[in-house]
Amino acid sequence: AQAKYHVDKLREHIYVIHERRGWDVLGYQSFEAWAESELQQGYKWALKLKKAFEIQMELESGSPQGEEPTHLPTKHAEQLGKLSDAPSRRAAYQTAMNLAEAEGGTVATRHVKKAVDNKLNEQRVRESEYKIVQHMMDAGVVTVTVSAKMINYLDKLTPLQ
């Protein structure tokens, strides 16, 4: 628990240094220069932790007031980062928690990956031109996964001349 606390604090500090231009106050030309000089893992690692902090804050902002913040593993945040907006990330993480609960365990990266992949498939179907497939998905006639496969097959068809 203490290690998770320190990881969360490190993420927060990196976020603050980035957002408040702390790197400039410390005499660096850029956030990248600061990260490369001050952090053993470097710039890309710092960006990963900053993004994980942002996603954790999104999830916490969507949870009930007074609920204790929970640590979001970086690998979970990486998966959630594939989604383009906070509501989608919150929905996917809720799905991952439901999957884990159904298995009687805690949320693992595989749960988050499955939930994110499902949400990405749903978004792909919704953005497609095939309204009938969207309707079938919404009506529960086919699953999201089957809908996405249908869209993929339909996209491969050659248009009639």
XYZ file of C-alpha atoms in Angstrom:
161
model
C 0.000 0.000 0.000
C 2.849 2.351 0.802
C 4.530 1.708 -2.563
C 1.274 2.542 -4.381
C 1.022 5.764 -2.375
C 4.539 6.773 -3.443
C 3.852 5.925 -7.097
C 0.713 8.068 -6.964
C 2.663 10.947 -5.408
C 5.398 10.650 -8.043
C 2.757 10.778 -10.801
C 1.215 13.841 -9.181
C 4.586 15.613 -8.896
C 5.409 14.889 -12.540
C 1.982 16.199 -13.561
C 2.447 19.393 -11.527
C 5.947 19.978 -12.902
C 4.561 19.599 -16.415
C 1.388 21.656 -16.005
C 2.876 24.477 -13.902
C 6.110 24.618 -15.901
C 8.155 23.630 -12.874
C 10.883 22.536 -15.249
C 11.291 26.193 -16.309
C 11.598 27.385 -12.693
C 14.268 24.716 -12.184
C 16.279 26.115 -15.103
C 15.461 23.607 -17.835
C 14.580 24.529 -21.417
C 11.680 22.048 -21.552
C 9.807 19.359 -19.661
C 11.609 16.809 -21.806
C 15.020 18.220 -20.806
C 14.004 18.129 -17.125
C 12.740 14.529 -17.354
C 15.830 13.300 -19.195
C 18.114 14.934 -16.632
C 16.228 14.291 -13.396
C 14.503 10.949 -13.946
C 16.463 7.774 -14.596
C 13.676 6.385 -16.775
C 13.533 9.490 -18.953
C 10.978 11.529 -20.846
C 8.707 8.798 -22.248
C 8.338 7.265 -18.797
C 7.483 10.678 -17.350
C 4.793 11.179 -20.011
C 3.369 7.733 -19.221
C 3.128 8.579 -15.515
C 1.631 12.009 -16.246
C -1.040 10.416 -18.442
C -1.739 7.770 -15.775
C -2.275 10.569 -13.232
C -4.673 12.372 -15.591
C -6.694 9.212 -16.192
C -6.795 8.388 -12.475
C -8.107 11.906 -11.806
C -10.783 11.429 -14.491
C -11.917 8.191 -12.877
C -11.987 9.772 -9.417
C -13.939 12.791 -10.659
C -16.652 10.445 -11.899
C -16.959 8.486 -8.663
C -19.332 9.287 -5.779
C -18.337 12.083 -3.389
C -16.387 10.950 -0.360
C -15.270 7.702 -1.982
C -11.665 6.856 -1.139
C -9.390 7.330 -4.180
C -7.943 4.066 -5.440
C -4.589 3.459 -7.029
C -4.808 2.923 -10.789
C -1.964 0.720 -12.022
C -0.014 2.283 -14.874
C -0.777 -0.688 -17.144
C -4.500 -0.100 -16.573
C -4.057 3.582 -17.418
C -2.166 2.666 -20.602
C -5.097 0.522 -21.739
C -7.666 3.190 -20.812
C -5.579 5.776 -22.662
C -6.558 4.076 -25.929
C -10.027 5.551 -25.480
C -10.541 9.136 -26.579
C -12.698 10.569 -23.793
C -13.284 10.449 -20.046
C -16.834 9.015 -20.162
C -15.611 6.096 -22.304
C -12.694 5.469 -19.959
C -14.998 5.524 -16.912
C -17.440 3.142 -18.604
C -14.648 0.778 -19.615
C -13.154 0.756 -16.125
C -16.574 0.050 -14.622
C -16.909 -2.874 -17.042
C -13.466 -4.129 -16.005
C -14.478 -3.956 -12.334
C -17.675 -5.872 -13.132
C -15.690 -8.556 -14.984
C -13.294 -8.916 -12.063
C -16.137 -9.059 -9.553
C -17.885 -11.775 -11.592
C -14.682 -13.813 -11.354
C -14.386 -13.137 -7.637
C -11.103 -11.265 -7.935
C -9.547 -7.862 -8.301
C -9.220 -5.904 -11.518
C -6.333 -7.168 -13.636
C -4.883 -5.695 -16.805
C -6.656 -8.408 -18.831
C -10.027 -7.166 -17.526
C -9.204 -3.587 -18.501
C -7.902 -4.670 -21.922
C -11.067 -6.663 -22.598
C -13.288 -3.753 -21.525
C -11.295 -1.230 -23.592
C -11.311 -3.484 -26.666
C -15.068 -3.883 -26.288
C -15.547 -0.103 -26.012
C -13.309 0.500 -29.060
C -15.352 -2.048 -31.033
C -18.570 -0.340 -29.943
C -17.213 3.054 -31.034
C -16.161 1.594 -34.394
C -19.659 0.214 -34.976
C -21.280 3.521 -33.963
C -19.015 5.464 -36.328
C -19.716 3.132 -39.251
C -22.157 3.779 -42.059
C -23.967 0.487 -41.372
C -26.935 1.647 -39.305
C -28.577 -1.775 -39.406
C -25.580 -3.293 -37.616
C -25.763 -0.542 -34.987
C -29.458 -1.262 -34.553
C -28.841 -5.001 -34.185
C -26.154 -4.298 -31.575
C -28.369 -1.867 -29.654
C -31.285 -4.317 -29.730
C -29.087 -7.109 -28.355
C -29.489 -9.259 -31.457
C -25.695 -9.427 -31.814
C -22.873 -8.666 -29.413
C -20.479 -5.769 -29.783
C -17.748 -8.170 -30.887
C -19.933 -9.745 -33.574
C -21.057 -6.259 -34.698
C -17.429 -5.165 -35.103
C -16.658 -8.318 -37.114
C -19.680 -7.626 -39.322
C -18.414 -4.083 -39.958
C -14.963 -5.433 -40.843
C -16.450 -7.916 -43.341
C -18.769 -5.303 -44.843
C -15.852 -2.891 -45.289
C -13.982 -5.516 -47.316
C -16.796 -5.962 -49.833
C -16.286 -4.424 -53.238
C -18.942 -1.815 -54.087
C -21.321 -2.640 -56.932
C -20.551 -0.880 -60.193
